[in-house]
Short mmCIF file of C-alpha atoms in Angstrom, two decimals:
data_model
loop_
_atom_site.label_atom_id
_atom_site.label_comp_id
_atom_site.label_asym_id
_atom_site.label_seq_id
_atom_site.Cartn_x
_atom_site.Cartn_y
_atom_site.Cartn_z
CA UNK A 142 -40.47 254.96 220.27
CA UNK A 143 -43.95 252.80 220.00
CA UNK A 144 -43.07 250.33 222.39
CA UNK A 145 -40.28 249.93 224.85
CA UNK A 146 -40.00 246.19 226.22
CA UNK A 147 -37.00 245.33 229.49
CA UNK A 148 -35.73 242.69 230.17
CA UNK A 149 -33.21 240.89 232.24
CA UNK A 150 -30.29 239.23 230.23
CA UNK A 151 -28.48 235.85 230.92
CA UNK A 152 -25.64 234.59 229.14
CA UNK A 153 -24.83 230.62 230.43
CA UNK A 154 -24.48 227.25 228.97
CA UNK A 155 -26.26 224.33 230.76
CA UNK A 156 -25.22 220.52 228.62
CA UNK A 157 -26.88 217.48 229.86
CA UNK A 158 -24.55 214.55 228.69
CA UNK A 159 -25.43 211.17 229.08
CA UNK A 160 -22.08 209.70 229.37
CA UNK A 161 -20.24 213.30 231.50
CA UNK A 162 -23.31 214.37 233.19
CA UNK A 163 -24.34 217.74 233.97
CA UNK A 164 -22.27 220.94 233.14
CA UNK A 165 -23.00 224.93 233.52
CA UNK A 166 -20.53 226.68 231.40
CA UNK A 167 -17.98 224.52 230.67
CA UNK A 168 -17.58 223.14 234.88
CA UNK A 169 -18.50 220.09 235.75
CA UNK A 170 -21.51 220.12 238.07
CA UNK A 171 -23.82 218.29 240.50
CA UNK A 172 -27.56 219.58 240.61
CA UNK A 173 -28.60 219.40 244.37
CA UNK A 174 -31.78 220.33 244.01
CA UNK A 175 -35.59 220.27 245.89
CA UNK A 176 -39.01 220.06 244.54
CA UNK A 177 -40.76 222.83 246.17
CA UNK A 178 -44.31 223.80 245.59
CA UNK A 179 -46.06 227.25 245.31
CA UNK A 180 -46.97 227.96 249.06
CA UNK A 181 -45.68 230.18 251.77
CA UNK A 182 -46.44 228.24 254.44
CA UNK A 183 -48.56 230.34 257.17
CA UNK A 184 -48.73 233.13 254.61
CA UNK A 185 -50.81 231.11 251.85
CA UNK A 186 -50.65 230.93 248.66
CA UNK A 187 -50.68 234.42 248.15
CA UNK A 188 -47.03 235.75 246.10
CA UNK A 189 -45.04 237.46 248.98
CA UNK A 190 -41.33 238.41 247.12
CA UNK A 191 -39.59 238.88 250.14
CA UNK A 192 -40.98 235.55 251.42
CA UNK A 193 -39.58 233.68 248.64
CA UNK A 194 -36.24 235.08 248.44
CA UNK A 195 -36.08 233.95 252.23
CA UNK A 196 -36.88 230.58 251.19
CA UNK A 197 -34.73 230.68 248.35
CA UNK A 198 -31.84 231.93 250.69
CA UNK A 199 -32.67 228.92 253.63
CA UNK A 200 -32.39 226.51 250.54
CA UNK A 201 -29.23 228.17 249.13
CA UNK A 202 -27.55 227.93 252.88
CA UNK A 203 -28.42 223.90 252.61
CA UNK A 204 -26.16 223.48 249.83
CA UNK A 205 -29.09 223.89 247.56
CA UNK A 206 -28.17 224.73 244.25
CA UNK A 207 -31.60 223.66 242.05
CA UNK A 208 -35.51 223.93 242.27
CA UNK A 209 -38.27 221.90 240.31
CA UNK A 210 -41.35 223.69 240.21
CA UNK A 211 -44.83 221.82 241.34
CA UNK A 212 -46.72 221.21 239.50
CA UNK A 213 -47.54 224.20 237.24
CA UNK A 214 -46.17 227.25 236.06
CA UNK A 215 -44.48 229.26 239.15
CA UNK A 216 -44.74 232.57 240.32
CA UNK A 217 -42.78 234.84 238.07
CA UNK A 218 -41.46 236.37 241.28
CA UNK A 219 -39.79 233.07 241.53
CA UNK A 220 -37.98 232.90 238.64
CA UNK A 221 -36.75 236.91 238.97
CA UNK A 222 -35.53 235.45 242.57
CA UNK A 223 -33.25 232.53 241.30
CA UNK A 224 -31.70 234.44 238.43
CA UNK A 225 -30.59 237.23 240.58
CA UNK A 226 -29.42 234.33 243.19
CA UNK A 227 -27.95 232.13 240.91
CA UNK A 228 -30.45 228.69 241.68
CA UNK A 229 -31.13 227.20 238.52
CA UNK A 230 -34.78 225.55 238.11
CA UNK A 231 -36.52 222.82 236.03
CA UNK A 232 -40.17 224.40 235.13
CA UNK A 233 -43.08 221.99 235.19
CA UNK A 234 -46.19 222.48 233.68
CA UNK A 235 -48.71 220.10 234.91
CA UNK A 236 -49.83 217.15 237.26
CA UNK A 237 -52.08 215.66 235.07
CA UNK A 238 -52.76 214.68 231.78
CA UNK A 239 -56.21 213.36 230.40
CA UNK A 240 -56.61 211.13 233.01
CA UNK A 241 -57.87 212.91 236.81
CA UNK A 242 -56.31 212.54 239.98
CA UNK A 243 -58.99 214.20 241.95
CA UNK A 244 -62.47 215.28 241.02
CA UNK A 245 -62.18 218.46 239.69
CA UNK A 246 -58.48 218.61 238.61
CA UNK A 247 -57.21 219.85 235.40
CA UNK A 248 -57.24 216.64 233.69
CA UNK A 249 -60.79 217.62 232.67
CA UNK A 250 -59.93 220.57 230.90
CA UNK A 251 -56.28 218.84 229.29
CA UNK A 252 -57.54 218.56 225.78
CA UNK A 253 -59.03 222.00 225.53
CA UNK A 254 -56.26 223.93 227.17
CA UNK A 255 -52.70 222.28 227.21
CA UNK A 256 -51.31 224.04 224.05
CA UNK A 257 -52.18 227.09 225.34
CA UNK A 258 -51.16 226.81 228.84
CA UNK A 259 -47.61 225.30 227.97
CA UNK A 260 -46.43 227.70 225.77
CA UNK A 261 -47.63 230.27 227.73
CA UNK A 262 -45.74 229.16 230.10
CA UNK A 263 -42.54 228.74 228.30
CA UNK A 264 -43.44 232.26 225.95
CA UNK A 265 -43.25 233.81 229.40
CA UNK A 266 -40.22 232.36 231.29
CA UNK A 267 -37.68 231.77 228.29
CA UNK A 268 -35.58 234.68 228.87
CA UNK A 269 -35.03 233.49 233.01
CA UNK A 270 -31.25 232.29 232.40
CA UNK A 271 -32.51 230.24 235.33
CA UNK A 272 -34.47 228.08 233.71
CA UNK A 273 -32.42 225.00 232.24
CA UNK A 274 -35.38 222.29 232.10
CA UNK A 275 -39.14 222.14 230.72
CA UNK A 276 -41.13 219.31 232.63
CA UNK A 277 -44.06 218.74 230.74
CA UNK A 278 -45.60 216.76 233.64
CA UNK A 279 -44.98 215.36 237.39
CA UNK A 280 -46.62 211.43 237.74
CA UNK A 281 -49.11 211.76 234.92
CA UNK A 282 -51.87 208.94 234.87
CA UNK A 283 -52.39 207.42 231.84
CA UNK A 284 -49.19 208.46 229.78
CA UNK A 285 -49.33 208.10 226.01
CA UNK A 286 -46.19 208.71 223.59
CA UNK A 287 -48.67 210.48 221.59
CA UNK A 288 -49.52 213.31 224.25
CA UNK A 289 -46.13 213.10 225.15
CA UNK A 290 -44.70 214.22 221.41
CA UNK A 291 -47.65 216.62 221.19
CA UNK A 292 -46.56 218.47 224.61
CA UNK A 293 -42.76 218.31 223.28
CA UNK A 294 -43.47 219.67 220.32
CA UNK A 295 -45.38 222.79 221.46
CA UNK A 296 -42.56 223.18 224.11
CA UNK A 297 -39.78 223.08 220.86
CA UNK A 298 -42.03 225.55 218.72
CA UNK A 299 -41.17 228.49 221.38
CA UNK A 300 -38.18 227.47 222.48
CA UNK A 301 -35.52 224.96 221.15
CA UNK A 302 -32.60 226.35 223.15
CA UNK A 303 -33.53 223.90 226.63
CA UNK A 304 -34.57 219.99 226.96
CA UNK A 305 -37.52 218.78 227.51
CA UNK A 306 -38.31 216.34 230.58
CA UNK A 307 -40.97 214.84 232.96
CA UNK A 308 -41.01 213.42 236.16
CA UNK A 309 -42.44 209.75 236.46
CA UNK A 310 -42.49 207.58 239.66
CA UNK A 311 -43.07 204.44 237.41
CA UNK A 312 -39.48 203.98 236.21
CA UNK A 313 -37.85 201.61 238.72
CA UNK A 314 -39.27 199.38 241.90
CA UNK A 315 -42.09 197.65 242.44
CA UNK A 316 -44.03 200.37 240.19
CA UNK A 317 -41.92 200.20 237.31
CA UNK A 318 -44.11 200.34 234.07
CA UNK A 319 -42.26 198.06 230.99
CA UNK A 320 -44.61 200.23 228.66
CA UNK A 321 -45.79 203.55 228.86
CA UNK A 322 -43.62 205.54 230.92
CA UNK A 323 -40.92 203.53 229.83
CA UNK A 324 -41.39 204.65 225.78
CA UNK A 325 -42.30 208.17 227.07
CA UNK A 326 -39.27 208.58 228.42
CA UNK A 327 -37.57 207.49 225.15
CA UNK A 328 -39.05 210.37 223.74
CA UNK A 329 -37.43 212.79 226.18
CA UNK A 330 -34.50 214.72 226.00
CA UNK A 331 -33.25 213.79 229.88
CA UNK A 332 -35.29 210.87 231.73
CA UNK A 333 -37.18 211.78 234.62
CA UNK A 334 -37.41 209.50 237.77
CA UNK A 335 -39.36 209.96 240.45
CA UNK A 336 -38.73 207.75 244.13
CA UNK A 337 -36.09 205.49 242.64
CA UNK A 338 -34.27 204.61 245.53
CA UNK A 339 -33.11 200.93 244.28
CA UNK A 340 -29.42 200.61 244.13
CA UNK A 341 -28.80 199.52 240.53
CA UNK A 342 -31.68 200.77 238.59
CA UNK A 343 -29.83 203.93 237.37
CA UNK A 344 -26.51 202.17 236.02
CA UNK A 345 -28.84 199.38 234.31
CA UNK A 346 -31.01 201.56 232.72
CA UNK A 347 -28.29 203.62 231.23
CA UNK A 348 -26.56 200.55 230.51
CA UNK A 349 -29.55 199.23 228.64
CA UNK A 350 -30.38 203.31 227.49
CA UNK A 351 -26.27 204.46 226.60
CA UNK A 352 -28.15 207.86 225.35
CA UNK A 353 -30.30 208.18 228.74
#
């Protein structure tokens, strides 16, 4: 042998329907999930695996059954973690696009380095039978439908097997954005909504959206 490559192994089917909802292998399901960012509390940021399981665990006794990664590519311990446990996660990539949200953030470097960084991201996580979503961003500034297709499409070119999504908190209330977000999420394989806690929005949009 010249090379010998492991890896774990996954066989499930996760179908996002817009008129059944949600189902993992033929059951109907409801995804209970929590955002939950890369920390440890009092330990840091620093990757501690037994640390995560244990928060993996306190989620899973909640009734937890989902976790969206914030806002960048998580810990691969992470992802090892919820296979083994059985906690499905949507994978998000950034929290910025072009435009900054701080001073040094990564919208400065977007243009250079968002090919590269989102599919290395999915290269490296597409065998985690954990992984059922690709966010390709979490309350971008600025949102274009062109950036938007561009970041889908490098997402598709490594792997075509999950849908692509975002999470936007200008979709419904007082925020709600007619345009960009809006035709952004047109573009997306399931519609992202961030802090939409207006009785009616969902049922109208999918009433004016039947595929959403």
């Amino acid at each position: 042998p010249v090379d010998t490559y492991l890896t774990t192994l996954g066989i499930r089917t996760p179908i996002f329907d817009a008129a059944a909802g949600f189902s993992l292998n033929g059951q109907s399901m409801k995804i209970r999930g929590v955002n939950m960012h890369h920390d440890l509390g009092a330990l840091g940021a620093a990757v501690n695996a037994r640390a995560i399981e244990r928060q993996v665990q306190i989620l899973k006794s909640m009734g937890v059954n989902a976790i969206r990664t914030a806002h960048n590519p998580p810990a691969p311990e992470l992802l090892d973690i919820t296979d083994r446990l059985g906690v499905l996660i949507l994978e998000e990539a950034f929290d910025t696009w072009q435009q900054t949200k701080t001073a040094n953030d990564y919208g400065l470097y977007f243009n250079d380095w968002a090919q590269r960084d989102i599919q290395a991201m999915v290269e490296r996580d597409r065998n985690h039978p954990s992984v059922i979503l690709w966010s390709i961003g979490n309350e971008v500034g600025g949102s274009t439908t062109t950036t938007a297709q561009s970041l889908k499409n490098w997402v598709l070119a490594e792997d075509t097997t999950r849908p692509v999504t975002w999470a936007s908190n200008k979709m419904a209330g007082p925020h709600v954005s007619e345009g960009d977000d809006r035709d952004v999420a047109a573009l997306l394989d399931v519609v992202g909504y961030n802090y939409a806690p207006y009785a009616g929005d969902y049922d109208a949009d999918h009433s004016a959206h039947p595929t959403w």
